[in-house]
mmCIF file of C-alpha atoms and ligand atoms in Angstrom:
data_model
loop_
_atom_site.group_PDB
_atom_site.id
_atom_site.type_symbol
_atom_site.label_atom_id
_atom_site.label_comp_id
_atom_site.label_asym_id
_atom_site.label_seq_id
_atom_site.Cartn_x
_atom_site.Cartn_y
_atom_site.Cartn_z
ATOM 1 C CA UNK F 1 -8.942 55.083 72.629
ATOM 2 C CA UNK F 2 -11.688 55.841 70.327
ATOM 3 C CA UNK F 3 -11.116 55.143 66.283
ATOM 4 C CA UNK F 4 -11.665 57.592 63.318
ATOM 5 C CA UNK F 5 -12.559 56.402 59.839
ATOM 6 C CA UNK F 6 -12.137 58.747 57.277
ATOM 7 C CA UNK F 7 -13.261 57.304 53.541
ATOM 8 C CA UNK F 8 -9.857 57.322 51.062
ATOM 9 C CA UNK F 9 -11.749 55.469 48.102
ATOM 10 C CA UNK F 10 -15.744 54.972 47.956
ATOM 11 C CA UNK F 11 -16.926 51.699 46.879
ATOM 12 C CA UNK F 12 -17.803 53.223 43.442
ATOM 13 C CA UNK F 13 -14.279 54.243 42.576
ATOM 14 C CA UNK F 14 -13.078 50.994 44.071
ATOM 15 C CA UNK F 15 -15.421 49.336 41.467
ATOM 16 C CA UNK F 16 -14.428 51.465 38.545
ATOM 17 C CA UNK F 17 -10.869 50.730 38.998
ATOM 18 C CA UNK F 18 -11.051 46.798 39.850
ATOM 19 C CA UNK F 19 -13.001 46.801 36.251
ATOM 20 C CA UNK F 20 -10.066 48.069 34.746
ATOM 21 C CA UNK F 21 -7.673 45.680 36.796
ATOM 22 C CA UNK F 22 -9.357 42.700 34.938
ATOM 23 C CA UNK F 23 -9.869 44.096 31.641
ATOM 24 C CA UNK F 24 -6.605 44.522 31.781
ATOM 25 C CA UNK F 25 -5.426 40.953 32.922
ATOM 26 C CA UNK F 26 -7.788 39.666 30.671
ATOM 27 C CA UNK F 27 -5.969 41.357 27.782
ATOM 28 C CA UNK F 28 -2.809 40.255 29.303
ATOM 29 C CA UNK F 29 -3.499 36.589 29.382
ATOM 30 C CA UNK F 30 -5.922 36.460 25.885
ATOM 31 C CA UNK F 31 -5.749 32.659 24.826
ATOM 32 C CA UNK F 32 -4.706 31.543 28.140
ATOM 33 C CA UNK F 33 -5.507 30.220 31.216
ATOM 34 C CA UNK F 34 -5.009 31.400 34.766
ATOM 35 C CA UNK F 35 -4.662 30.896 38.255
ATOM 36 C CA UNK F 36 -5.815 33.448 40.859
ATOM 37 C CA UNK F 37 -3.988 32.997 44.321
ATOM 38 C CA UNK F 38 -5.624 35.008 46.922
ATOM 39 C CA UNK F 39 -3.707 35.814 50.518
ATOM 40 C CA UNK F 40 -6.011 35.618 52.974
ATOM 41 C CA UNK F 41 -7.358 37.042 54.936
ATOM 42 C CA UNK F 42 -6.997 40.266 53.327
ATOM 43 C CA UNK F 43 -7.870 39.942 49.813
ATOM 44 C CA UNK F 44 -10.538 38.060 50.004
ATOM 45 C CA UNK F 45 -13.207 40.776 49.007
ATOM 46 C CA UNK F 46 -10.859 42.392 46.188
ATOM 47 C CA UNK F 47 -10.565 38.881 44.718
ATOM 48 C CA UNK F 48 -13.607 38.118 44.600
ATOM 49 C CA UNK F 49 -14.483 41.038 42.556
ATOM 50 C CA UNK F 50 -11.860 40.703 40.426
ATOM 51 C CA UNK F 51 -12.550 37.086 39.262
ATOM 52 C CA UNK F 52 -15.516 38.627 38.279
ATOM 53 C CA UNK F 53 -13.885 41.176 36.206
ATOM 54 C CA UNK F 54 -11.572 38.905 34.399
ATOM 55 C CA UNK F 55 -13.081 37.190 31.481
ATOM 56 C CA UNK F 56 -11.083 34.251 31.002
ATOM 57 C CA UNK F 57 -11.267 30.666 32.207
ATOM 58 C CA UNK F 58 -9.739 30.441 35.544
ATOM 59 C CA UNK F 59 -8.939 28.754 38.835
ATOM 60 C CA UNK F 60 -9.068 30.552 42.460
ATOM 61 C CA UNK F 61 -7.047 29.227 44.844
ATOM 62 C CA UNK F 62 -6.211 30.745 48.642
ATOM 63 C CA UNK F 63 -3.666 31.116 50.394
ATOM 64 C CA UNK F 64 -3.362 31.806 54.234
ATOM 65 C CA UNK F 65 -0.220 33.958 55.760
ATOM 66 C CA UNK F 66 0.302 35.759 58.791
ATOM 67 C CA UNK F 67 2.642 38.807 58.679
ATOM 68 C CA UNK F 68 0.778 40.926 61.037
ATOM 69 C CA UNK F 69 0.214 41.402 64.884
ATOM 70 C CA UNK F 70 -1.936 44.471 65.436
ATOM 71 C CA UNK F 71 -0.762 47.224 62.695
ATOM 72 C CA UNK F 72 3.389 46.367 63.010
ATOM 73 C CA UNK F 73 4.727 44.151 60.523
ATOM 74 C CA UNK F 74 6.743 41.095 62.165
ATOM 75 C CA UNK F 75 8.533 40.543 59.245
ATOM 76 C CA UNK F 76 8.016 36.830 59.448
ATOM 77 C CA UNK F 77 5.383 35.583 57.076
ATOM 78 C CA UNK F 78 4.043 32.358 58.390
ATOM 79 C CA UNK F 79 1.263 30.723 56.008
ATOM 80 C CA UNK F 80 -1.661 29.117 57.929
ATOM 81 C CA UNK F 81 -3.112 27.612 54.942
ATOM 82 C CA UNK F 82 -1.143 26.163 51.610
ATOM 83 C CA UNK F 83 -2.820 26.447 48.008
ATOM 84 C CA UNK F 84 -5.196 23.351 47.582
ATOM 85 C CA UNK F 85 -3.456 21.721 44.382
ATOM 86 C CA UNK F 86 -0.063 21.839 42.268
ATOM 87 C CA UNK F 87 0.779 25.323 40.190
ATOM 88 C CA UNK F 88 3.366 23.634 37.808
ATOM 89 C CA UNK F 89 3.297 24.819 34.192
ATOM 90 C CA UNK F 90 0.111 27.522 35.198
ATOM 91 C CA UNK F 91 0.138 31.249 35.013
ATOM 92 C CA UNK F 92 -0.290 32.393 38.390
ATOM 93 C CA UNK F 93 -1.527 36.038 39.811
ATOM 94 C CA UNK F 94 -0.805 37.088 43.316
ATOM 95 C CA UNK F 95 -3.463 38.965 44.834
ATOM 96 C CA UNK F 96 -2.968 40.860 47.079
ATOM 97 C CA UNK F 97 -4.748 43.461 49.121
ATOM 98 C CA UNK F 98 -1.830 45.665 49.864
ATOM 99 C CA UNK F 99 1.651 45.807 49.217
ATOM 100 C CA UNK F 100 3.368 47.595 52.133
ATOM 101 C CA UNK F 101 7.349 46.475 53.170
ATOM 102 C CA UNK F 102 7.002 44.060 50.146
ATOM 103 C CA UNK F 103 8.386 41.704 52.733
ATOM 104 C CA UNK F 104 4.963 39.835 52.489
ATOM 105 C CA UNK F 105 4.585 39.455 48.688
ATOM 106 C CA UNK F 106 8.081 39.007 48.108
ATOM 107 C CA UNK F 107 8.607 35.810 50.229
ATOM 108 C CA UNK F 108 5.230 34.626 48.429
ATOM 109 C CA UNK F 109 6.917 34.697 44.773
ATOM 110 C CA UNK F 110 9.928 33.194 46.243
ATOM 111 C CA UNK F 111 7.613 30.113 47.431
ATOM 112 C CA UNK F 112 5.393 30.250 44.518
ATOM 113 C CA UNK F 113 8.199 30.064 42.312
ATOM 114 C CA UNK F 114 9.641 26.997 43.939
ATOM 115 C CA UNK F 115 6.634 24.984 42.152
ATOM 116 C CA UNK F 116 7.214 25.653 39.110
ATOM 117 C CA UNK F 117 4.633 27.748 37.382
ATOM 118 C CA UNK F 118 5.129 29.172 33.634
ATOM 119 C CA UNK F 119 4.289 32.605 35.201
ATOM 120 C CA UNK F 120 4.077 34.324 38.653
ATOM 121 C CA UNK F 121 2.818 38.118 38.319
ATOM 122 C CA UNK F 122 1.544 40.474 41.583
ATOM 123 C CA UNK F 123 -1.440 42.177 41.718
ATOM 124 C CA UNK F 124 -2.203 44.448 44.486
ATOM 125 C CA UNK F 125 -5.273 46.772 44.437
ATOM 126 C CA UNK F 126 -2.933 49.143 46.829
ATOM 127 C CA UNK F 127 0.167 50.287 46.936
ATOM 128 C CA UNK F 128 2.949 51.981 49.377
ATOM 129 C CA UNK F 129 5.800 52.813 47.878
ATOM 130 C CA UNK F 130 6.949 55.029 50.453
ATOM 131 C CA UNK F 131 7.462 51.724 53.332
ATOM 132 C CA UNK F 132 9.068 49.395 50.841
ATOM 133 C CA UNK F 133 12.056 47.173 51.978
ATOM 134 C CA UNK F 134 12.497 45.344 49.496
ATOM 135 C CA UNK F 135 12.572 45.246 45.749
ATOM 136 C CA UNK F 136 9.640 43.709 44.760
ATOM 137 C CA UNK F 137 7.736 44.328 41.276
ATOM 138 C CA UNK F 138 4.269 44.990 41.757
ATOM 139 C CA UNK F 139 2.745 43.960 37.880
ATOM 140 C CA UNK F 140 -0.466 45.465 38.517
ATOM 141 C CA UNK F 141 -1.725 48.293 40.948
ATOM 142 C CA UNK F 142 -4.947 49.004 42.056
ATOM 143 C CA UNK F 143 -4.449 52.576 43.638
ATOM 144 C CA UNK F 144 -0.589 54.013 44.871
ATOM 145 C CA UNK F 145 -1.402 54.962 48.398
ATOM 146 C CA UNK F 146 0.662 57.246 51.299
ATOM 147 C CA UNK F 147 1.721 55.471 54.219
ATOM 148 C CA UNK F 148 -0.908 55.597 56.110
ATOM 149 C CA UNK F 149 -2.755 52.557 57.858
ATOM 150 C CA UNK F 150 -6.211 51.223 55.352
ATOM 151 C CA UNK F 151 -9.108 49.365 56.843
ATOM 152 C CA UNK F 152 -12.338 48.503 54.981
ATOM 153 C CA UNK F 153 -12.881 46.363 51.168
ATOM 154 C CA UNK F 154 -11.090 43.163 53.297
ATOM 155 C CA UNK F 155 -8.518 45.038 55.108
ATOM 156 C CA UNK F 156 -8.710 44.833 59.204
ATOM 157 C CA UNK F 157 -7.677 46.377 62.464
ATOM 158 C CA UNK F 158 -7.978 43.482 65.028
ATOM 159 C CA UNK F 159 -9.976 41.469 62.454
ATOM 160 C CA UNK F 160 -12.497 44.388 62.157
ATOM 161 C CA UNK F 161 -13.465 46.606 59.216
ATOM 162 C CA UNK F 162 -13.349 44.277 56.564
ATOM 163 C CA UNK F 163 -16.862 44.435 55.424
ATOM 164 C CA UNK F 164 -16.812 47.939 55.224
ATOM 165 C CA UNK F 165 -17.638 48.360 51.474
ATOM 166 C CA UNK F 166 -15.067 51.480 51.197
ATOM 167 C CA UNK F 167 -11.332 51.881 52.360
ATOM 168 C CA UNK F 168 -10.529 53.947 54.657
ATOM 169 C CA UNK F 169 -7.949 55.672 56.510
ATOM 170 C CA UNK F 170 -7.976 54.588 60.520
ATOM 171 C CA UNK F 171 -6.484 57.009 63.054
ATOM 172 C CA UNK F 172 -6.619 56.819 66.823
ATOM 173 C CA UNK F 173 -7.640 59.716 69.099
ATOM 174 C CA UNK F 174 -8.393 59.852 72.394
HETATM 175 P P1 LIG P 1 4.059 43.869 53.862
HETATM 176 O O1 LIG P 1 4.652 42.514 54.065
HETATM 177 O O2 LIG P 1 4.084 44.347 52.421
HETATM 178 O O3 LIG P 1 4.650 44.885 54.797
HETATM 179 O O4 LIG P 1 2.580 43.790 54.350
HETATM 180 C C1 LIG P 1 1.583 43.187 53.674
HETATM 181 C C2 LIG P 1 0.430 42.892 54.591
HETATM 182 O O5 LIG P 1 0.412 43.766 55.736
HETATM 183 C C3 LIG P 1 -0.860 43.142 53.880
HETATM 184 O O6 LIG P 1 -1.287 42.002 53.161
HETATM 185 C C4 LIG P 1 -1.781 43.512 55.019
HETATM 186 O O7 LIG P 1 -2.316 42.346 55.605
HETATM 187 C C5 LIG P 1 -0.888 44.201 56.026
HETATM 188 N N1 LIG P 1 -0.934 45.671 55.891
HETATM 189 C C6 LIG P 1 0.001 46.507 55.396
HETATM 190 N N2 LIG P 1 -0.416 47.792 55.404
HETATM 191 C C7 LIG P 1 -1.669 47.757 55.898
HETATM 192 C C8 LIG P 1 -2.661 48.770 56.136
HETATM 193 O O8 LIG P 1 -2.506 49.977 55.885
HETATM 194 N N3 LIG P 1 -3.842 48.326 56.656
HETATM 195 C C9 LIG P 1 -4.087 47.022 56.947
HETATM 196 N N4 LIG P 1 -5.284 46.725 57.449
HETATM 197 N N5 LIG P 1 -3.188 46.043 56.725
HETATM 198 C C10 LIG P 1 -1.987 46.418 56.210
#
């Protein structure tokens, strides 16, 4: 089966709106310091820009779930890789590339919490509203999206199409 991309967001408004993501969090968190925890593999492009738009001292650290097989969610989150030191008493950030079922996200701050950080606050450069299963709050939002299935900016099919520089909507035709 052959696959269509058709751009959702160019790299430019991508840009313009991760800017505003971290002058935000770095209004947010004046004073303070911060951790960034990206979830691999997916976030690993929008987190790197967004460290850069943050202008604050801060920590990255990664890490590494599984919730995916092909484009169906499993519903099992299994993390491959655990953050590299202790969270206790540090404001943490979730990124995230997408928030979809929530199901993802929401067992994250469960675990995160568990550790004892001051703070533990989501952000997500996309959004789908329309496939959540759970209640989880999504602090800050990149772009609200429909449900449709994203590729490109970190986000893959079969591990491909995450260094397209756009994101973009994947559909199969034959
Ligand atoms: P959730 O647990 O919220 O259903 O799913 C979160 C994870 O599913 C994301 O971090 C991402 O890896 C994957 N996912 C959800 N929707 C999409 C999508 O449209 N495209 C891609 N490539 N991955 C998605």
């Amino acid at each position: 089966m052959a696959e269509q991309l058709a751009v959702l967001l160019t790299a430019e408004q991508i840009a313009a709106r991760v800017r505003e993501l971290g002058a935000q969090i770095t209004r947010d968190y004046a004073g303070g310091d911060l951790v960034l925890v990206c979830v691999l593999k997916g976030s690993f492009v929008f987190a790197a820009d967004l460290a850069r738009a943050i202008d604050l001292p801060l920590r990255v650290d990664f890490l590494g779930v599984r919730s995916y097989e092909g484009s169906e969610t499993t519903g099992v989150v299994q993390i491959t890789q655990d953050l590299s030191r202790p969270i206790d008493h540090e404001h943490v950030v979730l990124v995230e590339d997408i928030v979809d079922t929530g199901l993802t996200v929401g067992h994250l701050i469960e675990l995160l919490r568990t550790r004892g950080p001051a703070s533990v606050r989501v952000c997500s450069l996309l959004h789908k509203p329309a496939r959540a299963r759970v209640d989880v709050r999504v602090d800050y939002v990149g772009f609200t999206v429909d449900d449709r299935f994203l590729v490109g900016y970190g986000l893959d099919f079969a591990e491909r199409y995450r260094n397209l520089p756009h994101i973009s909507v994947l559909a199969q035709g034959s």
